[in-house]
Short mmCIF file of C-alpha atoms in Angstrom, two decimals:
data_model
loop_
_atom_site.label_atom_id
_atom_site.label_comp_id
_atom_site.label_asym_id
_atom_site.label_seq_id
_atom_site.Cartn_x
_atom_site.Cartn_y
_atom_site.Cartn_z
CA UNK S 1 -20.47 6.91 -16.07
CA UNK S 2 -22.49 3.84 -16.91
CA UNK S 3 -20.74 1.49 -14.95
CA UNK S 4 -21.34 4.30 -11.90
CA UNK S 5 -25.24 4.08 -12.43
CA UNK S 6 -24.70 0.52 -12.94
CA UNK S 7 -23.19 0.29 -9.05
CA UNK S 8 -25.58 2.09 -7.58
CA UNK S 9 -28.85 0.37 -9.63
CA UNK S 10 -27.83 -2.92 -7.67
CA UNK S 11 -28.45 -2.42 -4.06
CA UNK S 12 -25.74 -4.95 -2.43
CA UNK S 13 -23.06 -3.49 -4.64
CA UNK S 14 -24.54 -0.16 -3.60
CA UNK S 15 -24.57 -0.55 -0.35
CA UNK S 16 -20.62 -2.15 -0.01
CA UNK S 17 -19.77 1.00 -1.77
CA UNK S 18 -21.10 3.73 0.67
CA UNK S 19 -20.34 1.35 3.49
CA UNK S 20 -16.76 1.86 2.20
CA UNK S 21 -16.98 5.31 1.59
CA UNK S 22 -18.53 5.32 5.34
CA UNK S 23 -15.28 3.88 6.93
CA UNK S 24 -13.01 5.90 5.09
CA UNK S 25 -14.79 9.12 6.62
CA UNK S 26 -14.57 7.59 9.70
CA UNK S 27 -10.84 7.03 9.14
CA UNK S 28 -10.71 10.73 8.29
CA UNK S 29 -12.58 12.08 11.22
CA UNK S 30 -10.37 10.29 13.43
CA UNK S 31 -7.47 11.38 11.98
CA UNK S 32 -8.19 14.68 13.07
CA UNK S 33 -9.13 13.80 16.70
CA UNK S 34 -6.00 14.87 19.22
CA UNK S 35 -5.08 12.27 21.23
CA UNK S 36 -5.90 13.25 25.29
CA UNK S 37 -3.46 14.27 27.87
CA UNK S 38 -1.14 16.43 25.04
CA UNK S 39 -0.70 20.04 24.88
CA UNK S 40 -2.78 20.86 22.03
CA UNK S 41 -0.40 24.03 21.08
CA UNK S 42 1.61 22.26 20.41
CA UNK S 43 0.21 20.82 17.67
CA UNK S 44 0.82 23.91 15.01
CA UNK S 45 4.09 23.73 15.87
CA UNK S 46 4.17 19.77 14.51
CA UNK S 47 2.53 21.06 11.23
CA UNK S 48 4.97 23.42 10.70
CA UNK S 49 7.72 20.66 10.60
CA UNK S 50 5.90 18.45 8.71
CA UNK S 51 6.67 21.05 5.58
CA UNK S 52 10.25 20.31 6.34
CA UNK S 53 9.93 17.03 4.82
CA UNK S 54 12.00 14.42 6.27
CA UNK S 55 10.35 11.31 8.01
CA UNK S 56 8.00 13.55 9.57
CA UNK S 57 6.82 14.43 6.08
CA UNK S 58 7.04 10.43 5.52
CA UNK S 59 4.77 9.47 7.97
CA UNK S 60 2.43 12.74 8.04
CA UNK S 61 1.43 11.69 3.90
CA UNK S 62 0.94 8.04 5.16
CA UNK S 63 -0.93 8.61 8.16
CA UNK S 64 -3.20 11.14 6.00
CA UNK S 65 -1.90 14.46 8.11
CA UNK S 66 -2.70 12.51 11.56
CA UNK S 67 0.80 12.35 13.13
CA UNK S 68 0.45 16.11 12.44
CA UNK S 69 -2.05 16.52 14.29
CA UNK S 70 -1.12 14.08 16.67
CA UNK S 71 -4.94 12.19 16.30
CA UNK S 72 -5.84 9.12 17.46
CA UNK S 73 -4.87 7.68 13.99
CA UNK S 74 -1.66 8.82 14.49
CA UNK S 75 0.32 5.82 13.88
CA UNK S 76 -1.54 5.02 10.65
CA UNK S 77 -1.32 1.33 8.90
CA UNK S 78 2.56 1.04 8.82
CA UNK S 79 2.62 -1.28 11.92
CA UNK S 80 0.43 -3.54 10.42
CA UNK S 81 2.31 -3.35 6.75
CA UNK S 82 6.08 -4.13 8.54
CA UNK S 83 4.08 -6.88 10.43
CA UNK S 84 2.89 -8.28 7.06
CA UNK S 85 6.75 -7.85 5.90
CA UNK S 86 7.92 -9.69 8.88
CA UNK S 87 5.82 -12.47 8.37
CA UNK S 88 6.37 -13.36 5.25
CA UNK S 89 10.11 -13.22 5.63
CA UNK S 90 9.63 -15.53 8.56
CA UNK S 91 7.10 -17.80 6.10
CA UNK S 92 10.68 -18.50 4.44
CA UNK S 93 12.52 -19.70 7.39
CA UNK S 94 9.86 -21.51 9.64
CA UNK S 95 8.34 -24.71 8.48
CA UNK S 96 5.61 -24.21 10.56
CA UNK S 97 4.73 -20.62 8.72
CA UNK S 98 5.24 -22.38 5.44
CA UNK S 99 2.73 -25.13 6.32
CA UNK S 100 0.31 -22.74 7.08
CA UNK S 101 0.56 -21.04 3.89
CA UNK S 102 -0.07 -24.29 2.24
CA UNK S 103 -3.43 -25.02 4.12
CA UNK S 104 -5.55 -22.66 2.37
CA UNK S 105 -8.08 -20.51 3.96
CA UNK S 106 -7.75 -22.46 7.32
CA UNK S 107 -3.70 -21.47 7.07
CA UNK S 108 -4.39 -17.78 5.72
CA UNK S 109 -6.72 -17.19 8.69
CA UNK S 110 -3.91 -18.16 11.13
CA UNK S 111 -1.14 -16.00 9.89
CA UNK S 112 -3.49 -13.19 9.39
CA UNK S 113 -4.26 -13.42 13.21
CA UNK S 114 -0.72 -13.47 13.99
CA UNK S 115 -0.04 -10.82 12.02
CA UNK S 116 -2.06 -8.74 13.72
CA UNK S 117 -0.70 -9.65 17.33
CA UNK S 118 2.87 -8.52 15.71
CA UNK S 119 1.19 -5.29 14.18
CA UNK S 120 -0.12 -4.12 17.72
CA UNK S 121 3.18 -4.62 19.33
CA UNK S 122 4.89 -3.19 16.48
CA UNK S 123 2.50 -0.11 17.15
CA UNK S 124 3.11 -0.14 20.94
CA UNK S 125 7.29 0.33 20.60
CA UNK S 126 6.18 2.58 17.80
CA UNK S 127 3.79 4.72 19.74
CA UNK S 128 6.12 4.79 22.53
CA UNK S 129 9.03 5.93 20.31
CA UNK S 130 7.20 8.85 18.72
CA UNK S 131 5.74 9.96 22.70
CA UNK S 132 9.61 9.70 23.79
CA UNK S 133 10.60 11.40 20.71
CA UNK S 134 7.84 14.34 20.81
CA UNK S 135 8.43 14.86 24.61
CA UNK S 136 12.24 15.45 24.34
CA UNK S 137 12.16 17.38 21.41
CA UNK S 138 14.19 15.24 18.44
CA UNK S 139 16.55 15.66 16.66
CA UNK S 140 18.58 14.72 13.18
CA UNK S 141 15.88 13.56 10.79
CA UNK S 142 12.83 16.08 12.28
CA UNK S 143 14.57 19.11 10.69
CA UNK S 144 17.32 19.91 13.54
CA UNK S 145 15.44 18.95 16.48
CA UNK S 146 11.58 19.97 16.68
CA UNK S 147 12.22 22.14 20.14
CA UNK S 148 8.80 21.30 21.43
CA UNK S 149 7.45 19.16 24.05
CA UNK S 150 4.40 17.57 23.57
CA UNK S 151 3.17 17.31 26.98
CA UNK S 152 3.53 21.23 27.33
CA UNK S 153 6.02 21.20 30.20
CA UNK S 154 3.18 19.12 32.48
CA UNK S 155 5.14 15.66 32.37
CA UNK S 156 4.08 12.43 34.00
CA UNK S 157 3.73 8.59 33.66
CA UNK S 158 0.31 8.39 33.70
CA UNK S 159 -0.04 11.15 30.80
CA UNK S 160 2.33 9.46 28.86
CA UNK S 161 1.23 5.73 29.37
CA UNK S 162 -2.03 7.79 28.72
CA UNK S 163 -0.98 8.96 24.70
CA UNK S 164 0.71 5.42 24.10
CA UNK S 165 -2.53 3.26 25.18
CA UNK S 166 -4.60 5.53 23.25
CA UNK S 167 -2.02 5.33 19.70
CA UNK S 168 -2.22 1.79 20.25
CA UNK S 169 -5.51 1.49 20.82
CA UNK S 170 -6.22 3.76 17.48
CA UNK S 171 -4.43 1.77 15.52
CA UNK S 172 -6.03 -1.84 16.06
CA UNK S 173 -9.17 0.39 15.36
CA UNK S 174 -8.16 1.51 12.07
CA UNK S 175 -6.41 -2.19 11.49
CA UNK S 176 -10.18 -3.27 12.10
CA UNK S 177 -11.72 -0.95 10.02
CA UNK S 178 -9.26 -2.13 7.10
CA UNK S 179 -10.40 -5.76 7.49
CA UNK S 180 -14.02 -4.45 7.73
CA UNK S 181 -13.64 -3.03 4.43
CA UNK S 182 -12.45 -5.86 2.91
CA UNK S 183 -15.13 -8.16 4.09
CA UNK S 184 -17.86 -5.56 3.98
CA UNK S 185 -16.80 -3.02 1.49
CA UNK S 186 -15.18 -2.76 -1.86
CA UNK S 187 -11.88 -3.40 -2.33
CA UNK S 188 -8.58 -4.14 -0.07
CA UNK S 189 -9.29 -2.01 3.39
CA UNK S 190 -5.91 -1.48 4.04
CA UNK S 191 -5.01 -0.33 0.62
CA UNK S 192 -7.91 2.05 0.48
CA UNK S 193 -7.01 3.64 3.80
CA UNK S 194 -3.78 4.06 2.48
CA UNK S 195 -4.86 5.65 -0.58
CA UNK S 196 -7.18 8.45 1.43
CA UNK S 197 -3.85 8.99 3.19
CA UNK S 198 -1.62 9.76 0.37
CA UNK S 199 -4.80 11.51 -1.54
CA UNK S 200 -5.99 13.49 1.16
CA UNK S 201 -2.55 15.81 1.17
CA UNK S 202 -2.39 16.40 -2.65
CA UNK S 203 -4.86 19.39 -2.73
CA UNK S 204 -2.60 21.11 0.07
CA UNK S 205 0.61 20.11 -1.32
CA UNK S 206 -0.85 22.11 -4.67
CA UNK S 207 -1.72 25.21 -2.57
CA UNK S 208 1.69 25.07 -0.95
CA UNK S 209 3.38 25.36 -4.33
CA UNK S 210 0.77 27.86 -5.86
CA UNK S 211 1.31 29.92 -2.75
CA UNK S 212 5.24 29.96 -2.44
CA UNK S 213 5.90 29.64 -6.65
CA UNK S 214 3.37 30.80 -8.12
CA UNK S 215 0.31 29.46 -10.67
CA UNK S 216 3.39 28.70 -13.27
CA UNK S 217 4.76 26.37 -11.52
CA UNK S 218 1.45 24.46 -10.33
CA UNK S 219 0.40 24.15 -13.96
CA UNK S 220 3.97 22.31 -14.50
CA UNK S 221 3.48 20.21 -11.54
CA UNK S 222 -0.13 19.54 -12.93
CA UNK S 223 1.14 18.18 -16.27
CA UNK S 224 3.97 15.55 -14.06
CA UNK S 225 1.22 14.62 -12.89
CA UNK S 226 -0.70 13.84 -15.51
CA UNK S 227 2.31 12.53 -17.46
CA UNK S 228 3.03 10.34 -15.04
CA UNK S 229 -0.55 9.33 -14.16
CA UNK S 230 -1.21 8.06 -18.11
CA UNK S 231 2.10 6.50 -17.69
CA UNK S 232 1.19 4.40 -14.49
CA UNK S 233 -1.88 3.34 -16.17
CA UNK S 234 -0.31 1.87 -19.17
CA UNK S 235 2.34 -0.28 -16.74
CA UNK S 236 -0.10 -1.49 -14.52
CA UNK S 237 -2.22 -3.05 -16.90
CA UNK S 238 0.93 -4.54 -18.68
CA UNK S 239 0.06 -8.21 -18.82
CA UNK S 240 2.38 -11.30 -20.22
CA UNK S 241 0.26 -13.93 -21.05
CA UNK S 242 1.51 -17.14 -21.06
CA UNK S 243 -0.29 -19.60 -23.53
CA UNK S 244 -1.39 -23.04 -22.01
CA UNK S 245 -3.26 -26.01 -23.73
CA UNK S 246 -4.84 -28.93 -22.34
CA UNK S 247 -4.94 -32.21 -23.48
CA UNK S 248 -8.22 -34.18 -24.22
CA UNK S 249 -8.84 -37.04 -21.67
CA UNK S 250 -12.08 -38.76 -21.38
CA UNK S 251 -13.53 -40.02 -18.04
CA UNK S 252 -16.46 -42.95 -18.36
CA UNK S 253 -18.28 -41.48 -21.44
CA UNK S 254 -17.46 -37.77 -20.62
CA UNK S 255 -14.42 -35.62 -22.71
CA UNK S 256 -12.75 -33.37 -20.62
CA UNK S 257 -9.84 -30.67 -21.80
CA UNK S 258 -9.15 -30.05 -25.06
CA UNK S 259 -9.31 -26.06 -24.66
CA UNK S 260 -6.40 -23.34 -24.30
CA UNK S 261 -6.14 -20.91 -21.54
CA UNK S 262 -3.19 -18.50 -21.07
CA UNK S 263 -1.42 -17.13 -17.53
CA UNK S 264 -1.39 -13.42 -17.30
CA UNK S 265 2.03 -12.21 -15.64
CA UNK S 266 1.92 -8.70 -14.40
CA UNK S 267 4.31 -6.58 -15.68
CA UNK S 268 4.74 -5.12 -12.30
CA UNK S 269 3.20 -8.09 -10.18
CA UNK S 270 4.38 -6.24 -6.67
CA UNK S 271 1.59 -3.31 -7.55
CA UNK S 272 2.55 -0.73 -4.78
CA UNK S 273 3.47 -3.05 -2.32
CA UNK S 274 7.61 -3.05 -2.91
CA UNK S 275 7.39 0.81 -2.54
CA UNK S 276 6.01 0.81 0.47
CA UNK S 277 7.59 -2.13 1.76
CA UNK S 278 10.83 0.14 0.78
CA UNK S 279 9.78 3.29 2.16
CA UNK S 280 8.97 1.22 5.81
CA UNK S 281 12.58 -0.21 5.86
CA UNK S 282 14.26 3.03 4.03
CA UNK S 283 12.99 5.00 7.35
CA UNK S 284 13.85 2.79 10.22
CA UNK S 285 17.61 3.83 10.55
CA UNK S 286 16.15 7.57 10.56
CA UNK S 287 13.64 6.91 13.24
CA UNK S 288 16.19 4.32 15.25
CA UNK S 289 18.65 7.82 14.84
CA UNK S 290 15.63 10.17 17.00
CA UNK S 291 16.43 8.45 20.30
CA UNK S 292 19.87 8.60 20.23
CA UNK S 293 21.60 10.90 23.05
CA UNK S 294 22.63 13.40 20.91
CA UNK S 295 23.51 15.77 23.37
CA UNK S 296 25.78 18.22 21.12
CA UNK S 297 24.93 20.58 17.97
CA UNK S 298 28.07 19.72 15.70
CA UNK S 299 29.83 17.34 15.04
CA UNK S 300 33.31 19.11 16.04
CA UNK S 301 31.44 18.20 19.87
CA UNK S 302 32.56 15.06 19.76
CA UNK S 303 29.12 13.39 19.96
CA UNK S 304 29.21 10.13 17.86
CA UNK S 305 25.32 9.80 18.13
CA UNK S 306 24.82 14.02 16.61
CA UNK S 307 27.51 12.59 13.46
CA UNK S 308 24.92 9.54 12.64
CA UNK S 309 22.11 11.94 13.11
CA UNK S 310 23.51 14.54 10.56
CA UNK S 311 24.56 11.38 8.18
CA UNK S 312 21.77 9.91 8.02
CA UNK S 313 19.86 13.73 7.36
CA UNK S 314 22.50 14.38 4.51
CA UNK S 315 22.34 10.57 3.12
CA UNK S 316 18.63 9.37 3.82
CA UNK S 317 16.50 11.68 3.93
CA UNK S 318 17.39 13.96 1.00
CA UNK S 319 15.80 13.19 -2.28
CA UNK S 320 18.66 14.74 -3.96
CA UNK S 321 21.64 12.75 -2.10
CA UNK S 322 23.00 10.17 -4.53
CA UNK S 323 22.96 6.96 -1.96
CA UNK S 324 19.15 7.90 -1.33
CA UNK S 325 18.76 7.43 -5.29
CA UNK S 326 20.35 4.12 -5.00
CA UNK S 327 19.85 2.99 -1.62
CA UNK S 328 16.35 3.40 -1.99
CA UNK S 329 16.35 1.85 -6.05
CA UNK S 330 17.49 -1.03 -4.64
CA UNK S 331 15.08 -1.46 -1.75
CA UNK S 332 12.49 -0.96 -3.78
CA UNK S 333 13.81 -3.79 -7.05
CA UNK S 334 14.31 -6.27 -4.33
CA UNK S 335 11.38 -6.14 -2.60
CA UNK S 336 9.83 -6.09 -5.62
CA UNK S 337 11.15 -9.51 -6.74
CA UNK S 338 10.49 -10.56 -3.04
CA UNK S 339 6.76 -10.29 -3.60
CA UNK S 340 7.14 -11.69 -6.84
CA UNK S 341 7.91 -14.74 -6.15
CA UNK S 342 5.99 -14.66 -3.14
CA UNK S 343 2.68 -14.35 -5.20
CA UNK S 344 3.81 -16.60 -7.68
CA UNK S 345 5.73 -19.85 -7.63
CA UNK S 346 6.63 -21.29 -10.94
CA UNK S 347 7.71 -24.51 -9.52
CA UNK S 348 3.76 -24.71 -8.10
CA UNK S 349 2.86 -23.45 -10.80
CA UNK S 350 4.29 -25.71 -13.46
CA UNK S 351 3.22 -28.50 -11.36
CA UNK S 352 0.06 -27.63 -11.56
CA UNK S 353 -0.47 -27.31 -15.17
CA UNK S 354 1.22 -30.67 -14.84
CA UNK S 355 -1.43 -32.21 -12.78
CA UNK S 356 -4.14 -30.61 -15.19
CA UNK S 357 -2.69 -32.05 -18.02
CA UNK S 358 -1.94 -28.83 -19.39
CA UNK S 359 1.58 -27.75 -21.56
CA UNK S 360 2.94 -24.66 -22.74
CA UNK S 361 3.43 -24.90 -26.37
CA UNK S 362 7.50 -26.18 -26.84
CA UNK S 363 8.16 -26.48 -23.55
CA UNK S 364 8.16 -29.96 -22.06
CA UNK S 365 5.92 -30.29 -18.87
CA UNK S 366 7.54 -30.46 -15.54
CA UNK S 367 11.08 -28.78 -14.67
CA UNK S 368 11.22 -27.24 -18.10
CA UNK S 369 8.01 -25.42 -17.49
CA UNK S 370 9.34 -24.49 -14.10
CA UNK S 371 12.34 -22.98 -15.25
CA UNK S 372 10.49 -20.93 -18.33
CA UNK S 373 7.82 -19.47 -16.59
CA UNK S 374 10.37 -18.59 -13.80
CA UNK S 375 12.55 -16.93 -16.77
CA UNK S 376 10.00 -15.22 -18.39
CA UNK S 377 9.19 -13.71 -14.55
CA UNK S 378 12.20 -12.53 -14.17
CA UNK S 379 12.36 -10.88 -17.31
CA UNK S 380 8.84 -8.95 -17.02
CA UNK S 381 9.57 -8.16 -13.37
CA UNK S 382 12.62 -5.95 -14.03
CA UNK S 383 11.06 -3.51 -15.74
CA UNK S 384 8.17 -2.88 -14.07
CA UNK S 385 10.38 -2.15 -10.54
CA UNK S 386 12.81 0.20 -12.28
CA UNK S 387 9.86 1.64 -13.43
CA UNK S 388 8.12 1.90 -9.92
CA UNK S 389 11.88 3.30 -8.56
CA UNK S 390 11.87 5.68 -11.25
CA UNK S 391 8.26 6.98 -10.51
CA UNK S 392 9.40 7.11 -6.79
CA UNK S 393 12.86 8.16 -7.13
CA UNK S 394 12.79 11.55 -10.36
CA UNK S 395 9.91 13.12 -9.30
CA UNK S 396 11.63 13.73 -5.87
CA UNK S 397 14.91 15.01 -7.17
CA UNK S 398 13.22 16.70 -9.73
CA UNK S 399 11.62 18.73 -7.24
CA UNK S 400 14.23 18.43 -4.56
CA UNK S 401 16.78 20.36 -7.26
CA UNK S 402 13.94 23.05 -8.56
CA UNK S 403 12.62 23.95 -5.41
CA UNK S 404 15.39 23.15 -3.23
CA UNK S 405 14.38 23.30 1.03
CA UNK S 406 11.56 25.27 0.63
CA UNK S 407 8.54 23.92 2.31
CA UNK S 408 6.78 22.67 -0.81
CA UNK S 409 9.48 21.10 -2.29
CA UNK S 410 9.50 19.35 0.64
CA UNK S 411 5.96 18.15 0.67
CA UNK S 412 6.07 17.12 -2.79
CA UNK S 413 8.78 14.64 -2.37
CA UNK S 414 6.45 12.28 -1.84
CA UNK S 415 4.40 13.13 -5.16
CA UNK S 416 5.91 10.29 -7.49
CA UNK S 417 4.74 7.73 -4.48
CA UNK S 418 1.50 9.24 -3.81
CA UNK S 419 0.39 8.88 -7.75
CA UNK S 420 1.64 5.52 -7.69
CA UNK S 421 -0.45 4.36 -4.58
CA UNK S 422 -3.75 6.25 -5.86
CA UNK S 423 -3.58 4.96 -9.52
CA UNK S 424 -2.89 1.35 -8.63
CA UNK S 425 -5.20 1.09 -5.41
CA UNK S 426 -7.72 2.43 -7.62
CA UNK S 427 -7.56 0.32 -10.68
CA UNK S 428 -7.61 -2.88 -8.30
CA UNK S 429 -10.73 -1.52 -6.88
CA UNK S 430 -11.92 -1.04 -10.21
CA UNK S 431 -11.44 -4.10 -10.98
CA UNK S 432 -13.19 -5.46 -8.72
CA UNK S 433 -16.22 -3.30 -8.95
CA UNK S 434 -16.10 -4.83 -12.78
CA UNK S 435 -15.83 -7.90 -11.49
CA UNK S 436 -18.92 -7.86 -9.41
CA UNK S 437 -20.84 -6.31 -11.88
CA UNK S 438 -20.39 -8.91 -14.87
CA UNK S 439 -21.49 -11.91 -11.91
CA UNK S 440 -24.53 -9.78 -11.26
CA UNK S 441 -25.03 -9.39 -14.80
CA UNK S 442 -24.64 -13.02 -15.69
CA UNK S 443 -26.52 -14.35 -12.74
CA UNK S 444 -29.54 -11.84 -14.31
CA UNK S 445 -28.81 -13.35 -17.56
CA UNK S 446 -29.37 -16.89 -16.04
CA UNK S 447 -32.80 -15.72 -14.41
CA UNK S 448 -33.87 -13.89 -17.19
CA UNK S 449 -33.71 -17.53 -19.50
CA UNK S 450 -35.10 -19.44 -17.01
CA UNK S 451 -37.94 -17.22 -16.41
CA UNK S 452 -38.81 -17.95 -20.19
CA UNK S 453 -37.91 -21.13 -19.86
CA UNK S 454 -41.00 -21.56 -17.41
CA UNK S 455 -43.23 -19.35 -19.66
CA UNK S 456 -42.28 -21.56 -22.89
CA UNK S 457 -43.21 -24.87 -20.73
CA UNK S 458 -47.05 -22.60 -19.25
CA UNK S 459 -47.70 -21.81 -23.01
CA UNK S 460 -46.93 -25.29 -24.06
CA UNK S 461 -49.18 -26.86 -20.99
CA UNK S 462 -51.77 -25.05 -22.19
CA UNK S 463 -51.49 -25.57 -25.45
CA UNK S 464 -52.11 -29.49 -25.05
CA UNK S 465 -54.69 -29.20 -22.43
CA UNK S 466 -56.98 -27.41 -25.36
#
């Protein structure tokens, strides 16, 4: 509660706060704003098969309830989080993306502008997909087919070039609101929009289960949740700390170094970031599988596109299927090492302690260093994404096995992932907040001596005139 009052007793902090706070109602009013040119009534309808899980349930708890409501949010932040995926894969295969990544701010600023030309593209074919898809009526993955038509039975181009222009359009919106936030506001934008997705559907998903099981059951979703919440708090701030000392080395008359330092190492370094990384790639089979002609209703029809449909239903989609436990495990441990060693490069690393004339205690400087620091990563890193799989992964067949089909079964699936994206968005902005508080209060600190400073020196002036 102090550091609260603290925030709001220093106006610029203050004011980046309820700027934030600002944009993310924003984000929410538009994600209840139906796109034009749709058949509104048909919008219940997509609500009602949203509770049937599946990757409608997927993207209705990252879009906050928007592709629900088919808003002008619709599409979410996904686009632009596969565009940042797709860019840093291609960072390891182009020189030129590689350069740019060593060039600083100049090099950041360039591949951030590129990714967003990839993330409104990606949201144009993805915007288009989900119009197709809603038109015709899906199948496979949408719980059986959705058997409504978004346009109402009043087709045409220029209502469906119409819905597409204005997904697209909402998207690069909320992409811009993300950056906003992070240049304006507290925290990471994207991240934050992402959390008032995932938090925004907990306090229905609870009324779904008190409704259909009962206050019993709530209360033992209520303790998961708060098992798992003090348990996500105690592996996020898992740190490694590496100790480094530096050498004394005097310049002219000056001595430099001499002091020790340490390099923290995240226990789970990837944060959120390899679950949803995961969860974008887990899904694209099942929403490649929607436009497939799947003209028959069993498989004994002979349709080869209705047998993938059904497969990938039965093998991706349910929480309880054995090759989703793994299948997704292992998406979500190797993206996990991906960012890793994305974020941190021993072999940069050691060279720079190198350059500093730093050492870690035993270890020789140089490729030694490299090859410890890139041990000891490798180490801490394994636990902390089976961790983050198993916080994704039992929750979901936990509930998938207790509460079987049933509509909030369904909507929790997503619980383990939700938690996970809430607690560590949060704690980064937390950090952050902490951060800027301790500069203001050290800049005061700085103010407040010199201020005596200059009263010492008056008294002193005066003093001698006498």
């Amino acid at each position: 509660m102090s550091t609260l009052r603290n925030v709001f007793k220093i106006s610029e902090l203050r004011n980046k706060l309820l700027f934030t706070l600002f944009m993310v109602a924003v984000y929410r009013f538009g994600s209840h704003v139906p796109v034009p040119g749709i058949d509104l009534a048909t919008i219940a309808d997509l609500e009602e098969q949203a509770k049937s899980g599946g990757v409608l349930g997927f993207m209705s708890a990252f879009s906050g309830g928007a592709i629900t409501q088919f808003a002008v949010f619709a599409l979410g932040i996904m686009p632009y989080i596969t565009s940042s995926i797709i860019m840093q894969i291609l960072a390891v295969v182009i020189p030129k993306l590689e350069q740019w990544q060593e060039q600083g701010a100049v090099g950041q600023r360039k591949i951030t502008q590129w990714t967003r030309y990839v993330a409104v593209a990606i949201a144009l074919l993805q915007g288009t997909g989900i119009t197709y898809l809603f038109h015709t009526g899906g199948q496979g993955a949408f719980g059986g087919g959705l058997g409504i038509d978004l346009f109402g039975g009043n087709y045409n181009f220029g209502r469906f070039a119409l819905v597409v222009l204005t997904l697209t359009s909402g998207f690069a919106l909320l992409m811009w609101i993300g950056e906003v936030i992070t240049q304006r506001g507290v925290g990471n934008g994207m991240s934050i929009l992402i959390f008032a997705s995932v938090v925004s559907q907990l306090p229905a998903n609870f009324a779904t289960v008190r409704a259909e099981k009962g206050w019993m059951a709530m209360i033992a979703i209520a303790i998961m949740f708060t098992v798992l919440l003090v348990a996500i708090v105690f592996i996020e701030q898992g740190v490694r700390r590496i100790p480094v000392q530096f050498a004394k080395r005097q310049v002219g008359r000056k001595m430099y170094g001499g002091s020790n330092s340490y390099i923290p190492l995240k226990v789970n370094g990837a944060g959120v970031i390899s679950i949803i990384f995961a969860s974008s790639v887990l899904y694209l089979p099942v929403m490649i599988s929607q436009v497939l002609p799947a003209t028959g209703t069993t498989t004994a029809d002979g349709n080869w596109a209705f047998s993938v449909q059904r497969w990938i239903d039965d093998h991706l989609v349910r929480a309880d299927s054995p090759f989703y436990l793994v299948f997704y495990g292992i998406l979500i441990v190797a993206f996990a090492y991906f960012y890793t060693s994305i974020q941190f490069d021993p072999h940069k690393q050691a060279d720079q302690i190198r350059k500093q004339g730093g050492f870690i205690p035993g270890i020789r400087p140089g490729y030694q260093t490299e090859r410890y620091l890139g041990r000891i990563l490798n180490r801490i890193t394994l636990p902390g994404a089976l961790f983050v799989a198993a916080v994704a992964l039992l929750p979901a067949f936990l509930l998938a096995k207790t509460m079987g089909d049933s509509p909030a079964g369904q909507q929790l699936g997503f619980f383990g992932i939700s938690i996970l994206i809430a607690v560590g968005v949060s704690l980064e902005t937390v950090k952050q907040i902490d951060g800027q508080l301790m500069m203001r209060n050290y800049e005061g600190f700085l103010d407040n001596s010199k201020m005596k400073a200059k009263a010492r020196s008056k008294s002193k002036a005066k003093a001698s005139a006498k």
